[in-house]
Amino acid sequence: MISPADMNPPTSTVVNNELRQALTRKSAVRPAEVAFSFLCKSAAWSSLGILCVLVGSVMWKSWGYLDWQFLTSFDSQRPELAGIWAGLLGTTWMIFLTFLTAIPIGVGAAVYLEEYARDVWFVRFIRINLSNLAGVPSIVYGILGLTVFVRMFDLFAREAIVARLTGHIVEAVVILGVEIPLPLGTTLAAGALTMSLLILPVIIVATQEALRAIPPSLRHASLALGATRWQTVRYQVIPAAVPGIMTGIILSISRVIGETAPLIVVGAVGFARFAPGKIGSLSDLAHHPGGLLEAPFGKYTVMPVQIFNWVGQARQEFQGVAAAGILVLLGLLMLMNGVAIIIRNRYQKKLRW
Amino acid sequence: MAKAFTNLMNDRAAAEREKAGASGSPDAGGEGQIVRRMKVETRKLNFFYGPSQALFDISVQIPEKSVTALIGPSGCGKSTFLRTLNRMNDIVEGARHTGEILLEGINIDGPEIDVVALRKRVGMVFQKSTPFPKSIFENVAFGPRLTGVSDRRELEEIVSTCLKRAALWEEVKNRLTDSAMALSGGQQQRLCIARALATNPDVLLMDEPASALDPASTSRIEDLIFELKENYTIIIVTHNMQQAARVSDMTAFFYQGHLVEMGQTQQLFTKPREKHTEDYITGRFG
């Protein structure tokens, strides 16, 4: 320790008044600073406020309709007996079937584009169009689904190419004892395939971004250990990309649960008193397990279409039923997103970055 | 058990030596004196990234069980040269080369050569440590798993042997299931060395393995290189001239894609044949 007294020659400290002047604050507050932070704060809180008002008013309207009976009943002409059970089952099936097709195709496409494809004009063209596709209005996908899946380009119609080539009018194929109608018609499968098309761009783009965020050094390290391209992708790259892929899935869950227009176009039923595959309860499942395979090829409804149908009813009481349906829809949305986020976080921990 | 694995490795090396001897090793000459077999050899190697040439007529002979240091200023092609030896340049688009690269007399560019098998025999450690975001155990076990080793006991044996060889075992033996990302920089680099050893290579390529480490970790890596030399042929790229002088038996000086001089490290650092080399090692340029 050196104290000033030890120093040679003796020191002195002179107060620099000019510096004191420069360092002194001019006013107690900076108005622009305060105003800007207030604006930002109110923007953030207003969005929360609007959500509260929205949920509050829906709750108010749904009063007296949202109960256990509503959750477990099929639809009815009488508002007090109407329920959302068919839509709840239909939406659950829809989510399952949509992701069953969209995840493998979406992740596969992204892996190809990022890990395998060379940077040629055609690949660049696909990349640009993927971003564009994510912005196409959903009704357009509905019309696409109508042509491709519901009608299958009318290939199976009388006088059309299949009938002329085979000499028979093909109406269905039977695989593993399950009758698959051709064309698919207004079945759950046609609806789910349409929804897959709708969310594919979102999943592909999210997966691509997740793959791009993985440092090339990880791939090089794996290749240098004598891993093949496929082993590198399978054991190092994809596991590291799972959290990013899950983000894409979380974004698309909301769309699958909420989309109405394209499903009306591809023939979801507005008023349904049946469950997909005739499985409306656990005892149905026990008596008729084959229904699990039949469900995708039968008629269906989903929650938003049911709600849309109720809103259009003349009787005023159905507005309350619709409000109750909206609350169930929001509840399912939060539940599904919550589950997906938990899975993602668990995976992130498992990754041990 | 660990010993069995080690013996296995040594037996294999011995068997190969015999085989090579029987077929007449290329460098069996030099009457009466001990002949060191050449492990890695290049003949008139020219390397291109697209239109620009990165290496010019590189011909080197690297003896087995030795440490060869590649020195030279940044961009002189020493890392490119290193990566040609396990064909990591294959993944660079537009990269190509002419000339021959031989591993124990076998041309590694031959159409019948399986690049995946080659990389298991010629291991590589990168400048920036690149542990996989997995446990310490899984990092080392990755290579053996690729070759189909799935027996838990066998994997444990390989992991402990390799971690011991990489002088990391004592520090991590009680936390093998912890994330490799939680290790310090020096430990991560030694883990990467252990991981490279686990595929049972006999050549180790190191691309500035200690350049991102503190002096204490660097010295641990250097000690390790010295120990590994007993069983492995090591080729190391380094920017650090003292390091090259300390750890290597042979040194090659690269400048602008040319091999200026290669020789015994002691000779190259004390009596360089080329003026260029002398200027570089005395710090007059570079």
XYZ file of C-alpha atoms in Angstrom:
639
model
C 0.000 0.000 0.000
C 1.223 3.466 -0.864
C -0.284 6.323 1.043
C 0.127 9.881 -0.251
C 2.404 10.573 2.657
C 4.947 8.002 1.436
C 5.187 9.648 -1.916
C 8.048 11.787 -2.822
C 7.622 14.612 -3.748
C 4.456 15.450 -1.779
C 1.252 15.438 -3.814
C -1.834 17.599 -3.837
C -5.261 17.221 -5.453
C -6.729 20.241 -7.214
C -10.464 20.314 -7.856
C -11.175 20.769 -11.575
C -14.251 22.995 -11.658
C -14.575 22.843 -15.417
C -14.867 19.071 -15.231
C -17.419 19.357 -12.428
C -19.460 21.613 -14.729
C -19.318 19.076 -17.567
C -20.339 16.183 -15.337
C -23.276 17.930 -13.628
C -26.704 16.797 -14.915
C -28.676 19.580 -16.564
C -32.149 18.555 -15.372
C -33.574 15.973 -13.020
C -35.315 13.972 -15.823
C -34.910 13.548 -19.558
C -38.428 14.020 -21.011
C -37.819 12.110 -24.258
C -36.449 9.173 -22.302
C -39.480 9.035 -20.034
C -41.972 9.446 -22.879
C -40.402 6.677 -24.952
C -40.291 4.179 -22.146
C -43.913 5.005 -21.323
C -44.954 4.403 -24.948
C -43.196 1.056 -25.035
C -44.701 0.031 -21.747
C -48.237 0.933 -22.776
C -47.823 -0.916 -26.086
C -46.825 -4.039 -24.216
C -49.628 -3.798 -21.662
C -52.341 -2.850 -24.164
C -51.940 -6.124 -26.038
C -52.395 -7.986 -22.782
C -55.370 -5.737 -21.969
C -57.055 -6.486 -25.280
C -56.588 -10.224 -24.716
C -58.138 -9.912 -21.254
C -61.136 -7.999 -22.611
C -61.582 -10.585 -25.348
C -61.407 -13.602 -23.065
C -63.535 -11.799 -20.486
C -66.329 -11.009 -22.933
C -66.296 -14.546 -24.325
C -66.500 -15.907 -20.793
C -69.383 -13.572 -20.036
C -71.300 -14.760 -23.103
C -70.580 -18.416 -22.457
C -71.921 -18.234 -18.913
C -74.255 -21.152 -18.275
C -73.197 -23.097 -21.369
C -69.688 -24.205 -20.571
C -70.100 -27.278 -18.398
C -69.315 -30.987 -18.384
C -72.414 -31.719 -20.440
C -71.154 -29.316 -23.144
C -67.781 -31.031 -23.299
C -69.158 -34.560 -23.532
C -72.253 -34.185 -25.741
C -72.710 -34.281 -29.473
C -74.301 -31.354 -31.252
C -78.034 -30.715 -30.962
C -80.754 -28.504 -32.410
C -81.468 -27.352 -28.874
C -78.831 -24.992 -27.464
C -79.006 -26.379 -23.921
C -78.226 -29.888 -25.202
C -75.583 -28.928 -27.792
C -72.008 -30.045 -27.107
C -68.547 -29.973 -28.662
C -67.494 -33.610 -28.154
C -67.498 -34.373 -31.905
C -65.346 -31.321 -32.635
C -62.964 -32.069 -29.787
C -62.389 -35.604 -31.073
C -62.223 -34.394 -34.673
C -59.640 -31.730 -33.865
C -57.540 -34.224 -31.899
C -57.600 -36.618 -34.850
C -56.809 -33.731 -37.162
C -53.720 -32.715 -35.145
C -52.494 -36.307 -34.970
C -52.935 -37.107 -38.655
C -51.631 -33.756 -39.841
C -48.376 -34.056 -37.920
C -48.073 -37.710 -38.825
C -47.636 -36.630 -42.454
C -46.220 -33.120 -42.066
C -43.309 -33.835 -39.684
C -41.538 -36.539 -41.716
C -42.060 -34.714 -45.003
C -41.211 -31.299 -43.594
C -38.099 -32.366 -41.695
C -37.014 -34.544 -44.617
C -37.343 -31.668 -47.065
C -35.421 -29.305 -44.793
C -32.634 -31.835 -44.201
C -32.327 -32.351 -47.940
C -32.215 -28.615 -48.672
C -29.687 -27.816 -45.934
C -27.505 -30.903 -45.701
C -27.521 -32.523 -49.123
C -28.637 -30.160 -51.891
C -25.969 -28.266 -53.762
C -26.454 -24.558 -54.200
C -27.859 -24.620 -57.735
C -30.540 -22.335 -59.153
C -33.282 -24.915 -58.768
C -32.607 -25.348 -55.044
C -32.486 -21.578 -54.566
C -35.806 -21.374 -56.402
C -37.356 -23.913 -53.998
C -35.980 -22.029 -50.982
C -37.443 -18.714 -52.083
C -40.816 -20.282 -52.859
C -41.022 -21.967 -49.468
C -41.028 -18.584 -47.758
C -43.669 -17.388 -50.216
C -45.813 -20.466 -49.595
C -45.867 -19.737 -45.866
C -47.737 -16.534 -46.697
C -50.378 -17.970 -49.045
C -53.939 -17.482 -47.676
C -55.347 -20.664 -46.172
C -58.432 -20.698 -48.406
C -56.105 -21.281 -51.368
C -54.845 -24.425 -49.653
C -58.489 -25.414 -49.178
C -59.097 -25.230 -52.923
C -55.833 -27.092 -53.579
C -56.910 -29.820 -51.144
C -60.313 -30.013 -52.807
C -58.745 -30.693 -56.187
C -55.889 -32.942 -55.107
C -57.302 -34.975 -52.222
C -61.092 -34.670 -52.212
C -61.584 -35.059 -55.961
C -58.144 -36.396 -56.937
C -58.314 -34.535 -60.252
C -61.467 -36.575 -61.042
C -59.168 -39.415 -62.072
C -61.586 -42.002 -60.690
C -64.756 -40.556 -62.242
C -66.859 -42.382 -64.809
C -65.234 -42.109 -68.271
C -62.011 -40.812 -66.696
C -58.537 -42.285 -67.130
C -58.673 -44.956 -64.401
C -62.029 -46.291 -65.615
C -60.808 -46.360 -69.198
C -57.527 -48.100 -68.378
C -58.921 -50.733 -66.020
C -62.364 -51.118 -67.493
C -63.834 -50.741 -64.002
C -65.084 -47.812 -62.043
C -62.777 -47.828 -59.006
C -64.444 -46.504 -55.883
C -62.162 -47.704 -53.124
C -59.176 -49.869 -52.274
C -59.031 -52.159 -49.254
C -55.753 -52.178 -47.368
C -55.464 -54.247 -44.167
C -59.215 -54.594 -44.100
C -59.745 -50.840 -44.165
C -61.736 -49.419 -47.022
C -60.044 -46.338 -48.451
C -62.370 -44.400 -50.729
C -61.016 -43.184 -54.069
C -61.045 -40.296 -54.507
C -60.701 -39.540 -50.806
C -63.825 -37.379 -50.763
C -64.742 -35.288 -47.764
C -62.937 -37.527 -45.288
C -60.779 -36.741 -42.270
C -57.737 -37.948 -44.242
C -58.401 -35.424 -47.024
C -58.754 -32.682 -44.410
C -55.562 -33.695 -42.601
C -53.563 -33.875 -45.845
C -54.798 -30.401 -46.750
C -53.727 -29.107 -43.347
C -50.330 -30.778 -43.814
C -49.820 -28.809 -47.021
C -50.774 -25.670 -45.125
C -48.233 -26.133 -42.337
C -45.420 -27.739 -44.374
C -43.787 -24.407 -45.293
C -43.753 -23.357 -41.626
C -42.157 -26.626 -40.502
C -39.644 -26.662 -43.352
C -38.547 -23.072 -42.805
C -38.253 -23.521 -39.024
C -36.270 -26.737 -39.470
C -34.000 -25.125 -42.058
C -33.247 -22.306 -39.652
C -32.553 -24.770 -36.845
C -30.159 -26.716 -39.087
C -28.415 -23.556 -40.223
C -27.847 -22.526 -36.613
C -25.800 -25.671 -35.962
C -22.106 -24.845 -36.390
C -20.379 -26.587 -39.325
C -17.666 -27.623 -36.868
C -20.109 -30.123 -35.340
C -20.554 -31.799 -38.724
C -16.819 -31.712 -39.455
C -16.006 -33.274 -36.096
C -18.441 -36.078 -36.792
C -17.188 -36.648 -40.353
C -13.582 -36.619 -39.152
C -14.420 -39.516 -36.826
C -15.405 -41.559 -39.839
C -19.140 -40.986 -39.632
C -21.005 -41.088 -42.910
C -23.130 -38.166 -44.035
C -26.259 -39.988 -42.898
C -24.787 -40.918 -39.496
C -23.752 -37.300 -38.996
C -27.244 -36.057 -39.803
C -28.978 -38.759 -37.807
C -26.904 -38.751 -34.617
C -25.516 -35.223 -34.385
C -27.336 -32.713 -36.554
C -31.002 -33.637 -36.114
C -30.812 -34.133 -32.321
C -29.200 -30.716 -32.024
C -31.949 -29.219 -34.201
C -34.909 -30.677 -32.288
C -35.645 -27.551 -30.216
C -35.826 -25.467 -33.401
C -37.995 -28.060 -35.133
C -40.297 -28.059 -32.097
C -40.682 -24.294 -32.423
C -41.995 -24.801 -35.951
C -44.372 -27.466 -34.679
C -45.635 -25.218 -31.883
C -46.361 -22.466 -34.406
C -48.253 -24.872 -36.630
C -50.303 -26.478 -33.849
C -52.167 -23.185 -33.452
C -52.933 -23.137 -37.144
C -54.148 -26.740 -37.220
C -56.436 -26.116 -34.244
C -57.747 -22.798 -35.493
C -58.067 -23.052 -39.291
C -61.686 -23.021 -40.462
C -61.942 -21.862 -44.069
C -59.909 -24.591 -45.819
C -61.685 -27.298 -43.835
C -65.089 -25.986 -44.849
C -63.897 -26.120 -48.454
C -62.703 -29.731 -48.133
C -65.959 -30.747 -46.478
C -65.777 -30.795 -42.686
C -69.325 -31.258 -41.418
C -70.931 -28.363 -39.555
C -73.470 -30.377 -37.613
C -72.153 -33.745 -36.494
C -73.710 -36.231 -34.093
C -70.986 -38.856 -34.492
C -67.357 -39.406 -33.555
C -64.626 -40.219 -36.107
C -64.496 -43.994 -36.563
C -67.531 -44.273 -34.279
C -65.178 -44.088 -31.296
C -66.767 -41.612 -28.940
C -65.786 -43.196 -25.648
C -63.403 -45.709 -24.119
C -66.062 -48.419 -24.206
C -66.561 -47.746 -27.950
C -62.828 -48.230 -28.345
C -62.936 -51.514 -26.439
C -65.853 -52.854 -28.504
C -64.679 -51.563 -31.837
C -60.882 -51.030 -31.949
C -60.939 -51.264 -35.740
C -62.550 -47.832 -35.684
C -59.074 -46.367 -35.135
C -58.184 -47.403 -38.693
C -61.569 -46.418 -40.104
C -61.644 -42.931 -38.580
C -59.345 -41.263 -41.136
C -61.620 -42.404 -43.973
C -64.907 -41.181 -42.584
C -66.752 -37.912 -42.108
C -65.678 -35.530 -39.363
C -66.043 -32.129 -37.858
C -63.565 -29.911 -36.044
C -64.094 -27.328 -33.321
C -63.733 -24.126 -35.359
C -66.169 -25.414 -37.984
C -68.662 -26.287 -35.242
C -68.228 -22.831 -33.741
C -68.686 -21.244 -37.160
C -71.877 -23.243 -37.561
C -73.233 -22.144 -34.164
C -72.432 -18.478 -34.776
C -74.562 -18.683 -37.946
C -77.622 -20.066 -36.125
C -80.728 -17.878 -35.873
C -81.491 -18.601 -32.225
C -79.742 -16.158 -29.916
C -78.835 -18.863 -27.361
C -76.406 -20.437 -29.840
C -74.150 -17.382 -29.444
C -73.552 -18.562 -25.898
C -72.840 -22.079 -27.143
C -70.353 -20.649 -29.656
C -68.644 -18.665 -26.889
C -68.315 -21.843 -24.826
C -66.813 -23.555 -27.881
C -64.273 -20.739 -28.259
C -63.166 -21.200 -24.657
C -62.693 -24.944 -25.177
C -60.739 -24.188 -28.360
C -58.444 -21.766 -26.504
C -58.049 -24.275 -23.692
C -56.992 -27.048 -26.083
C -54.638 -24.639 -27.841
C -52.877 -23.757 -24.592
C -52.748 -27.392 -23.516
C -51.169 -28.528 -26.796
C -48.697 -25.651 -26.875
C -47.812 -26.304 -23.254
C -47.088 -29.961 -23.946
C -44.961 -29.052 -26.982
C -42.998 -26.457 -25.007
C -42.354 -28.935 -22.201
C -41.071 -31.485 -24.730
C -38.844 -28.843 -26.300
C -37.400 -27.726 -22.988
C -36.732 -31.285 -21.902
C -34.908 -31.880 -25.157
C -32.896 -28.712 -24.751
C -31.726 -29.963 -21.370
C -30.927 -33.370 -22.786
C -28.796 -31.699 -25.430
C -26.499 -30.329 -22.705
C -25.244 -27.382 -24.701
C -10.011 -55.300 -19.617
C -8.553 -51.989 -20.640
C -5.299 -53.731 -21.198
C -6.924 -56.152 -23.608
C -7.973 -53.268 -25.778
C -4.499 -51.770 -25.713
C -2.929 -55.103 -26.556
C -5.363 -55.510 -29.365
C -4.274 -52.205 -30.809
C -0.598 -53.018 -30.472
C -1.040 -56.500 -31.901
C -2.704 -55.090 -34.925
C 0.076 -52.600 -35.470
C 2.666 -55.352 -35.117
C 0.860 -57.612 -37.537
C 0.736 -54.848 -40.069
C 4.395 -54.111 -39.655
C 5.236 -57.745 -40.385
C 3.001 -57.786 -43.392
C 4.624 -54.654 -44.757
C 8.070 -56.096 -44.082
C 7.240 -59.300 -45.934
C 6.089 -57.454 -49.027
C 9.220 -55.356 -48.915
C 8.713 -51.953 -47.363
C 9.522 -49.090 -49.726
C 12.198 -47.596 -47.524
C 14.040 -50.801 -46.682
C 17.508 -49.676 -47.567
C 20.155 -47.917 -45.542
C 22.617 -50.690 -44.687
C 22.798 -51.648 -41.058
C 21.102 -48.589 -39.660
C 17.634 -48.538 -38.137
C 15.135 -47.816 -40.854
C 12.011 -45.951 -40.014
C 9.076 -46.846 -42.148
C 7.283 -43.973 -43.814
C 3.713 -43.638 -42.653
C 2.444 -40.783 -44.752
C 3.834 -39.636 -48.037
C 2.774 -37.168 -50.691
C 4.159 -36.961 -54.196
C 3.866 -33.781 -56.224
C 0.651 -32.756 -54.511
C -1.060 -29.757 -56.101
C -4.244 -28.501 -54.503
C -6.863 -26.123 -55.838
C -9.847 -24.300 -54.373
C -11.796 -23.641 -57.558
C -9.475 -21.642 -59.814
C -6.924 -20.689 -57.167
C -4.058 -23.003 -56.341
C -3.373 -23.472 -52.643
C -0.553 -26.044 -52.716
C 2.281 -26.440 -55.210
C 4.166 -29.692 -55.788
C 4.294 -30.808 -52.177
C 6.361 -33.954 -51.710
C 6.935 -35.071 -48.151
C 7.758 -38.269 -46.312
C 6.603 -38.599 -42.748
C 8.035 -41.455 -40.666
C 5.820 -43.485 -38.367
C 5.641 -42.856 -34.624
C 7.039 -39.371 -34.887
C 5.752 -35.856 -34.500
C 5.928 -33.653 -37.556
C 5.211 -29.956 -37.163
C 3.917 -27.867 -40.053
C 4.831 -24.218 -39.624
C 4.428 -21.121 -41.730
C 2.523 -17.833 -41.832
C -1.294 -17.742 -42.019
C -2.695 -18.802 -45.367
C 0.455 -20.691 -46.374
C -1.507 -23.897 -46.982
C -0.419 -25.957 -43.983
C -3.994 -26.564 -42.784
C -5.103 -27.372 -46.318
C -2.271 -29.860 -46.554
C -3.273 -31.422 -43.247
C -6.868 -31.832 -44.383
C -5.879 -33.587 -47.594
C -4.399 -36.386 -45.491
C -7.784 -37.609 -44.243
C -9.685 -36.222 -47.218
C -11.625 -33.702 -45.154
C -11.243 -31.403 -48.152
C -13.687 -33.664 -49.992
C -16.525 -31.795 -48.321
C -15.307 -28.435 -49.619
C -17.127 -27.620 -52.817
C -14.799 -26.942 -55.738
C -11.735 -28.461 -54.064
C -9.553 -30.796 -56.130
C -5.979 -31.949 -56.275
C -3.410 -33.706 -58.400
C -0.529 -35.898 -57.288
C -0.483 -38.794 -54.889
C -1.205 -39.087 -51.183
C -0.017 -42.363 -49.715
C -0.816 -43.907 -46.370
C 1.632 -46.763 -45.838
C 2.132 -46.934 -49.582
C -1.570 -47.013 -50.381
C -3.018 -44.234 -52.494
C -5.896 -42.853 -50.428
C -7.538 -41.334 -53.489
C -8.000 -44.689 -55.179
C -11.533 -45.409 -56.366
C -11.688 -48.468 -54.095
C -10.820 -46.461 -50.974
C -13.641 -46.011 -48.455
C -13.216 -42.485 -47.144
C -15.174 -43.351 -43.997
C -12.741 -46.145 -43.131
C -9.809 -43.853 -43.952
C -10.979 -41.193 -41.491
C -11.226 -43.785 -38.735
C -7.565 -44.616 -39.300
C -6.438 -41.016 -39.714
C -7.951 -39.120 -36.787
C -8.231 -35.369 -36.586
C -8.299 -32.766 -33.823
C -9.440 -29.264 -34.699
C -8.220 -25.862 -33.598
C -11.466 -25.042 -31.826
C -12.492 -27.880 -29.572
C -15.718 -29.309 -30.906
C -17.278 -31.565 -28.280
C -20.680 -32.911 -29.242
C -23.478 -31.526 -27.061
C -23.689 -34.837 -25.242
C -22.172 -36.463 -22.195
C -18.427 -37.004 -21.876
C -19.008 -40.741 -22.245
C -21.113 -40.384 -25.387
C -18.507 -38.121 -26.968
C -15.811 -40.762 -26.762
C -18.212 -43.625 -27.503
C -19.493 -42.027 -30.715
C -16.720 -43.367 -32.950
C -16.861 -46.967 -31.685
C -20.665 -46.896 -31.856
C -20.396 -45.986 -35.541
C -18.437 -49.144 -36.166
C -21.140 -51.173 -34.487
C -19.775 -51.562 -30.953
C -22.897 -51.575 -28.791
C -21.883 -53.722 -25.824
C -21.877 -51.499 -22.758
C -18.865 -53.167 -21.131
C -16.822 -52.909 -24.295
C -17.726 -49.250 -24.743
C -16.823 -48.472 -21.124
C -13.462 -50.118 -21.659
C -12.719 -48.129 -24.798
C -13.859 -44.880 -23.181
C -11.666 -45.351 -20.123
C -8.639 -46.427 -22.174
C -8.919 -43.453 -24.493
C -9.541 -40.970 -21.692
C -6.459 -42.325 -19.918
C -4.380 -42.009 -23.063
C -5.590 -38.424 -23.444
C -4.627 -37.722 -19.811
C -8.171 -36.757 -18.931
C -9.372 -39.815 -17.029
C -8.458 -38.645 -13.524
C -10.335 -35.385 -14.010
C -13.567 -36.827 -15.394
C -13.821 -40.424 -14.191
C -16.504 -39.540 -11.655
C -18.646 -37.494 -14.000
C -18.704 -39.324 -17.312
C -22.417 -38.610 -17.718
C -21.959 -34.848 -17.346
C -22.196 -32.657 -20.395
C -18.958 -32.285 -22.329
C -19.839 -28.626 -22.747
C -19.248 -28.094 -19.023
C -15.540 -28.943 -19.314
C -12.873 -26.242 -19.509
C -11.306 -25.387 -22.873
C -8.208 -27.489 -22.242
C -10.260 -30.436 -21.015
C -12.538 -30.178 -24.051
C -9.520 -30.332 -26.338
C -8.181 -33.400 -24.550
C -11.654 -34.916 -24.804
C -11.521 -34.339 -28.561
C -8.167 -36.125 -28.632
C -9.641 -39.030 -26.634
C -12.573 -39.113 -29.035
C -10.230 -39.276 -32.005
C -8.252 -42.096 -30.346
C -11.429 -44.120 -29.835
C -11.744 -45.001 -33.513
C -8.366 -46.702 -33.180
C -6.386 -44.580 -35.654
C -2.646 -44.748 -36.174
C -2.215 -41.262 -37.565
C -3.394 -38.173 -35.667
C -3.754 -34.865 -37.474
C -3.849 -31.817 -35.215
C -4.770 -28.405 -36.529
C -3.391 -25.862 -34.037
C -4.741 -27.900 -31.126
C -3.463 -25.535 -28.451
C -3.853 -22.123 -30.050
C -7.025 -21.307 -28.123
C -5.706 -22.525 -24.771
C -3.948 -20.937 -21.816
C -0.257 -21.764 -21.169
C -0.977 -24.450 -18.554
C -3.438 -26.301 -20.813
C -1.061 -25.884 -23.739
C 1.725 -27.531 -21.831
C -0.576 -30.437 -20.896
C -1.434 -30.926 -24.567
C 2.259 -30.818 -25.473
C 3.108 -33.433 -22.831
C 0.289 -35.528 -24.210
C 1.602 -35.257 -27.773
C 4.974 -36.418 -26.492
C 3.397 -39.474 -24.869
C 1.153 -40.310 -27.814
C 4.135 -40.345 -30.147
C 4.995 -43.777 -28.798
C 1.980 -45.305 -30.535
C 0.820 -42.799 -33.085
C 2.156 -40.825 -36.002
C 1.300 -37.210 -35.269
C 1.198 -34.314 -37.695
C 0.576 -30.980 -36.065
C -0.045 -27.542 -37.543
C 1.134 -24.792 -35.273
C 1.711 -21.063 -35.300
C 3.846 -21.285 -32.264
C 7.487 -21.805 -33.189
C 8.552 -22.702 -29.643
C 5.847 -25.336 -29.626
C 7.101 -26.797 -32.900
C 10.632 -26.845 -31.485
C 9.489 -28.459 -28.234
C 7.238 -31.262 -29.468
C 8.294 -32.239 -32.964
C 10.932 -34.517 -34.444
C 10.507 -33.167 -37.946
C 9.454 -29.737 -39.079
C 8.149 -28.593 -42.437
C 8.095 -24.922 -43.329
C 5.357 -23.848 -45.730
C 5.250 -20.515 -47.479
C 2.609 -19.379 -49.973
C 1.604 -22.916 -50.836
C 5.159 -24.166 -51.307
C 7.098 -26.484 -49.070
C 10.230 -24.402 -48.512
C 12.129 -26.772 -46.295
C 11.591 -29.939 -44.313
C 14.034 -31.591 -41.975
C 14.933 -32.673 -38.469
C 13.463 -30.086 -36.137
C 16.791 -29.419 -34.442
C 18.560 -28.904 -37.733
C 15.792 -26.725 -39.169
C 15.741 -24.431 -36.161
C 19.489 -24.182 -35.696
C 20.921 -24.535 -39.183
C 18.145 -23.873 -41.717
C 19.228 -24.516 -45.278
C 17.023 -21.812 -46.741
C 17.321 -18.095 -46.094
C 13.523 -17.896 -46.093
C 13.226 -20.379 -43.255
C 15.783 -18.556 -41.223
C 13.964 -15.257 -41.678
C 10.716 -16.825 -40.560
C 11.962 -18.672 -37.502
C 13.934 -15.684 -36.319
C 10.795 -13.558 -36.620
C 11.990 -11.316 -39.395
C 8.672 -11.834 -41.217
C 5.452 -13.761 -40.882
